[in-house]
Short mmCIF file of C-alpha atoms in Angstrom, two decimals:
data_model
loop_
_atom_site.label_atom_id
_atom_site.label_comp_id
_atom_site.label_asym_id
_atom_site.label_seq_id
_atom_site.Cartn_x
_atom_site.Cartn_y
_atom_site.Cartn_z
CA MET A 1 -0.98 47.88 -5.85
CA GLY A 2 0.73 44.56 -4.89
CA ASN A 3 3.88 44.65 -2.78
CA ALA A 4 5.74 42.66 -5.38
CA LYS A 5 5.26 45.38 -7.94
CA ARG A 6 5.41 48.39 -5.61
CA GLN A 7 8.12 50.92 -6.68
CA PRO A 8 7.54 54.19 -4.72
CA TRP A 9 8.85 57.72 -4.96
CA VAL A 10 10.52 58.71 -1.69
CA VAL A 11 9.30 62.15 -0.52
CA GLY A 12 11.66 63.71 2.03
CA VAL A 13 10.26 66.76 4.05
CA SER A 14 12.91 68.79 5.78
CA GLY A 15 12.41 71.57 8.24
CA ALA A 16 12.32 74.49 5.85
CA SER A 17 9.32 76.73 5.59
CA GLY A 18 7.14 75.65 2.74
CA THR A 19 5.48 72.33 3.85
CA PRO A 20 2.46 73.18 1.59
CA TYR A 21 4.79 72.41 -1.33
CA ALA A 22 5.38 68.90 0.06
CA ALA A 23 1.66 68.37 0.70
CA SER A 24 0.90 69.36 -2.99
CA VAL A 25 3.65 67.08 -4.33
CA ILE A 26 2.31 64.14 -2.34
CA ARG A 27 -1.25 64.79 -3.56
CA GLY A 28 0.00 65.00 -7.10
CA LEU A 29 1.87 61.69 -6.83
CA LEU A 30 -1.05 59.86 -5.40
CA ALA A 31 -3.39 61.39 -8.10
CA ALA A 32 -0.99 60.00 -10.73
CA GLY A 33 -1.27 56.53 -9.21
CA GLU A 34 2.25 56.54 -7.77
CA ALA A 35 3.16 54.94 -4.42
CA VAL A 36 4.92 57.14 -1.90
CA ASP A 37 7.42 56.47 0.84
CA LEU A 38 7.44 59.47 3.23
CA ILE A 39 10.19 60.66 5.47
CA VAL A 40 9.55 63.72 7.69
CA SER A 41 12.48 65.08 9.61
CA ARG A 42 12.27 66.07 13.21
CA ALA A 43 12.60 69.71 12.28
CA ALA A 44 9.86 69.33 9.66
CA ARG A 45 7.40 68.15 12.34
CA LEU A 46 7.79 71.59 14.04
CA THR A 47 7.37 73.37 10.74
CA ILE A 48 4.23 71.41 9.83
CA LEU A 49 2.76 72.28 13.31
CA ASP A 50 3.74 75.99 12.91
CA GLU A 51 2.39 76.28 9.41
CA THR A 52 -0.71 74.15 9.65
CA GLY A 53 -1.45 73.52 13.29
CA ILE A 54 -1.28 69.77 12.68
CA ALA A 55 1.03 67.63 14.89
CA PHE A 56 2.70 64.90 12.84
CA ARG A 57 3.20 61.93 15.09
CA ASP A 58 4.87 58.54 14.36
CA ALA A 59 2.16 56.55 16.08
CA HIS A 60 -0.67 58.42 14.31
CA TRP A 61 1.10 59.28 11.11
CA ARG A 62 -1.69 58.14 8.75
CA ALA A 63 -4.47 60.24 10.34
CA ASP A 64 -2.06 63.17 10.67
CA LEU A 65 -1.02 62.84 7.03
CA ALA A 66 -4.70 62.78 5.96
CA ALA A 67 -5.35 65.99 7.95
CA TRP A 68 -2.31 67.54 6.41
CA LEU A 69 -3.24 66.68 2.85
CA GLY A 70 -6.84 67.60 3.38
CA VAL A 71 -7.98 64.03 2.43
CA GLU A 72 -11.68 63.61 2.83
CA GLY A 73 -13.06 60.41 4.36
CA PRO A 74 -11.09 57.64 6.14
CA ALA A 75 -7.33 57.80 6.30
CA ASP A 76 -7.19 54.37 4.74
CA GLY A 77 -7.47 56.09 1.43
CA LEU A 78 -3.71 56.59 1.81
CA ASP A 79 -2.96 52.89 1.25
CA ASP A 80 -0.12 53.61 -1.27
CA VAL A 81 1.83 55.68 1.39
CA ARG A 82 4.40 54.10 3.63
CA TYR A 83 5.99 56.19 6.36
CA TRP A 84 9.56 55.79 7.72
CA PRO A 85 10.64 57.67 10.92
CA ALA A 86 13.58 59.95 10.33
CA GLY A 87 15.74 58.14 12.82
CA ASP A 88 15.20 54.70 11.37
CA PHE A 89 18.43 53.89 9.55
CA ALA A 90 17.25 50.33 8.99
CA ALA A 91 14.37 51.62 6.84
CA GLY A 92 13.82 50.08 3.44
CA PRO A 93 14.91 53.07 1.40
CA SER A 94 18.19 53.34 3.26
CA SER A 95 19.45 50.43 1.02
CA GLY A 96 20.23 50.69 -2.65
CA SER A 97 18.48 47.24 -3.13
CA TYR A 98 15.13 48.89 -2.16
CA PRO A 99 13.12 49.35 -5.33
CA ALA A 100 12.51 53.13 -5.19
CA LYS A 101 11.94 55.14 -8.45
CA GLY A 102 13.74 58.17 -6.98
CA MET A 103 13.49 60.90 -4.34
CA LEU A 104 12.00 64.31 -4.08
CA VAL A 105 13.23 66.47 -1.17
CA VAL A 106 10.66 69.20 -0.74
CA PRO A 107 11.18 71.61 0.84
CA ALA A 108 14.94 71.36 1.28
CA THR A 109 16.76 73.38 4.02
CA THR A 110 20.23 74.54 3.38
CA GLY A 111 21.30 72.09 6.11
CA ALA A 112 19.75 69.19 4.15
CA VAL A 113 21.35 70.55 0.95
CA ALA A 114 24.80 70.55 2.67
CA GLY A 115 24.27 67.08 4.19
CA ILE A 116 23.24 65.55 0.82
CA ALA A 117 26.04 67.23 -1.10
CA LEU A 118 28.64 66.11 1.32
CA GLY A 119 27.27 62.62 1.96
CA LEU A 120 26.85 63.09 5.70
CA SER A 121 23.78 60.94 6.19
CA LYS A 122 22.89 62.62 9.49
CA ASP A 123 19.38 61.21 9.37
CA LEU A 124 17.28 58.95 7.14
CA LEU A 125 16.40 61.75 4.79
CA GLN A 126 20.02 62.55 3.98
CA ARG A 127 20.87 58.80 3.83
CA VAL A 128 18.19 58.05 1.31
CA ALA A 129 19.19 60.99 -0.77
CA SER A 130 22.82 59.74 -0.85
CA VAL A 131 21.59 56.20 -1.80
CA THR A 132 19.50 57.82 -4.58
CA LEU A 133 22.59 59.54 -5.95
CA LYS A 134 24.83 56.43 -5.75
CA GLU A 135 22.18 54.28 -7.53
CA ARG A 136 21.88 56.95 -10.27
CA ARG A 137 18.15 57.40 -9.58
CA PRO A 138 16.37 60.74 -10.03
CA LEU A 139 16.82 63.11 -7.08
CA VAL A 140 15.01 66.49 -7.03
CA VAL A 141 15.98 68.98 -4.32
CA CYS A 142 13.50 71.79 -3.91
CA VAL A 143 15.50 74.31 -2.01
CA ARG A 144 13.48 76.91 -0.05
CA GLU A 145 15.75 79.59 1.20
CA THR A 146 16.58 83.25 0.30
CA PRO A 147 19.13 84.84 -0.07
CA LEU A 148 21.65 82.11 -0.72
CA ASN A 149 25.13 82.45 0.56
CA GLY A 150 28.28 81.20 -1.25
CA VAL A 151 28.63 78.07 0.66
CA THR A 152 25.08 76.88 -0.13
CA LEU A 153 25.56 77.88 -3.76
CA LYS A 154 28.62 75.65 -3.91
CA HIS A 155 26.66 72.81 -2.34
CA LEU A 156 23.91 73.23 -4.97
CA VAL A 157 26.51 73.15 -7.77
CA GLU A 158 27.88 69.99 -6.23
CA LEU A 159 24.43 68.40 -6.20
CA ASP A 160 24.00 69.34 -9.84
CA ALA A 161 27.36 67.82 -10.64
CA GLN A 162 26.29 64.56 -8.92
CA GLY A 163 23.19 64.33 -11.05
CA ALA A 164 20.51 65.87 -8.86
CA VAL A 165 17.99 68.37 -10.17
CA VAL A 166 18.23 71.64 -8.16
CA LEU A 167 14.77 73.16 -8.20
CA PRO A 168 14.29 76.35 -6.14
CA ALA A 169 10.84 76.94 -4.83
CA SER A 170 10.23 79.77 -7.33
CA PRO A 171 6.59 80.20 -8.38
CA GLY A 172 5.91 81.28 -11.93
CA PHE A 173 3.11 83.80 -12.59
CA TYR A 174 2.69 83.23 -16.38
CA ALA A 175 0.34 80.31 -15.68
CA GLY A 176 -2.26 82.78 -14.37
CA GLY A 177 -1.96 81.85 -10.75
CA SER A 178 -3.38 84.46 -8.43
CA THR A 179 -3.96 82.50 -5.13
CA VAL A 180 -1.40 80.99 -2.70
CA ARG A 181 -2.68 77.49 -3.49
CA GLU A 182 -2.14 78.08 -7.28
CA LEU A 183 1.38 79.33 -6.71
CA VAL A 184 2.16 76.44 -4.41
CA ASP A 185 0.84 73.95 -6.97
CA PHE A 186 2.97 75.51 -9.67
CA VAL A 187 6.13 74.74 -7.70
CA ALA A 188 4.93 71.27 -6.85
CA GLY A 189 4.10 70.73 -10.48
CA ARG A 190 7.56 71.68 -11.56
CA VAL A 191 8.94 69.12 -9.08
CA LEU A 192 6.75 66.48 -10.63
CA ASP A 193 7.78 67.54 -14.06
CA ALA A 194 11.46 67.00 -13.10
CA ALA A 195 10.51 63.53 -11.87
CA GLY A 196 8.56 62.79 -15.05
CA VAL A 197 5.18 62.29 -13.24
CA PRO A 198 2.15 63.52 -15.15
CA HIS A 199 -0.10 66.01 -13.41
CA SER A 200 -2.61 68.84 -13.85
CA LEU A 201 -1.40 71.14 -11.16
CA TYR A 202 -0.82 74.15 -13.31
CA LEU A 203 -1.69 75.64 -16.73
CA ARG A 204 1.23 75.18 -19.09
CA TRP A 205 2.81 77.83 -21.38
CA GLU A 206 1.74 77.31 -25.00
CA GLY A 207 3.41 80.25 -26.67
CA GLU A 208 0.43 82.70 -26.51
CA LEU A 209 0.50 85.69 -24.10
CA GLY A 210 -2.39 85.59 -21.66
CA ALA A 211 -3.59 82.15 -22.85
CA ALA A 212 -3.24 80.40 -19.49
CA ALA A 213 -5.15 83.15 -17.68
CA ARG A 214 -7.98 83.00 -20.28
CA ARG A 215 -8.20 79.23 -19.95
CA ALA A 216 -8.28 79.50 -16.18
CA ASP A 217 -11.17 82.01 -16.41
CA ARG A 218 -13.07 79.60 -18.74
CA ASN A 219 -12.47 76.71 -16.34
CA GLY A 220 -13.42 78.58 -13.21
CA GLY A 221 -9.82 79.12 -12.13
CA ALA A 222 -8.61 75.56 -12.51
CA PRO A 223 -6.92 73.60 -15.36
CA ALA A 224 -9.20 71.76 -17.71
CA GLU A 225 -9.21 67.97 -17.44
CA GLY A 226 -6.04 66.62 -18.97
CA GLU A 227 -4.20 69.97 -18.94
#
């Protein structure tokens, strides 16, 4: 993909538990031929390390990302990914003139939700989310917290009012998912649905009880090509 035509989705990873959701979303975007600009908050680095054992480092981000995504072969297979450190307020996506398609915040902490809703821009992730809203570009906020208190609920309502899609990390079981990976992919697929990005991460409801599970059985537990 030439730089002149590059129009990435920005993926912001905050410090909430649920970094496998982010990994699945990134894999889905790349599989769809989309370019990705990645922002990993400082707290998210600790969560990635805790949940996967992988240290995400600025100087070695490509190799660390390949390990996190489970990419086989050389890390240069991630040519359509650009990484921006969370403290870099001069990064491309911090400006509305940067040609991003939109932003997916996954997972989103309640702190990130508050910062975005209030326009605080405490780090690059929050700044880019604010830019996405002001430019009227798609913003999907995949909040991963339970239970939710009244303050956070008000912030989520405010995000909805500003045009963001509020998408809780709530797996659905009707698609026949029975493994952690399938349930993670369901949530990631819903994030991509909200962004209008095609994928085959989960089996869709077609109005017939048990149909998804039967199709999964026929396909060895995975969606058929094109589903």
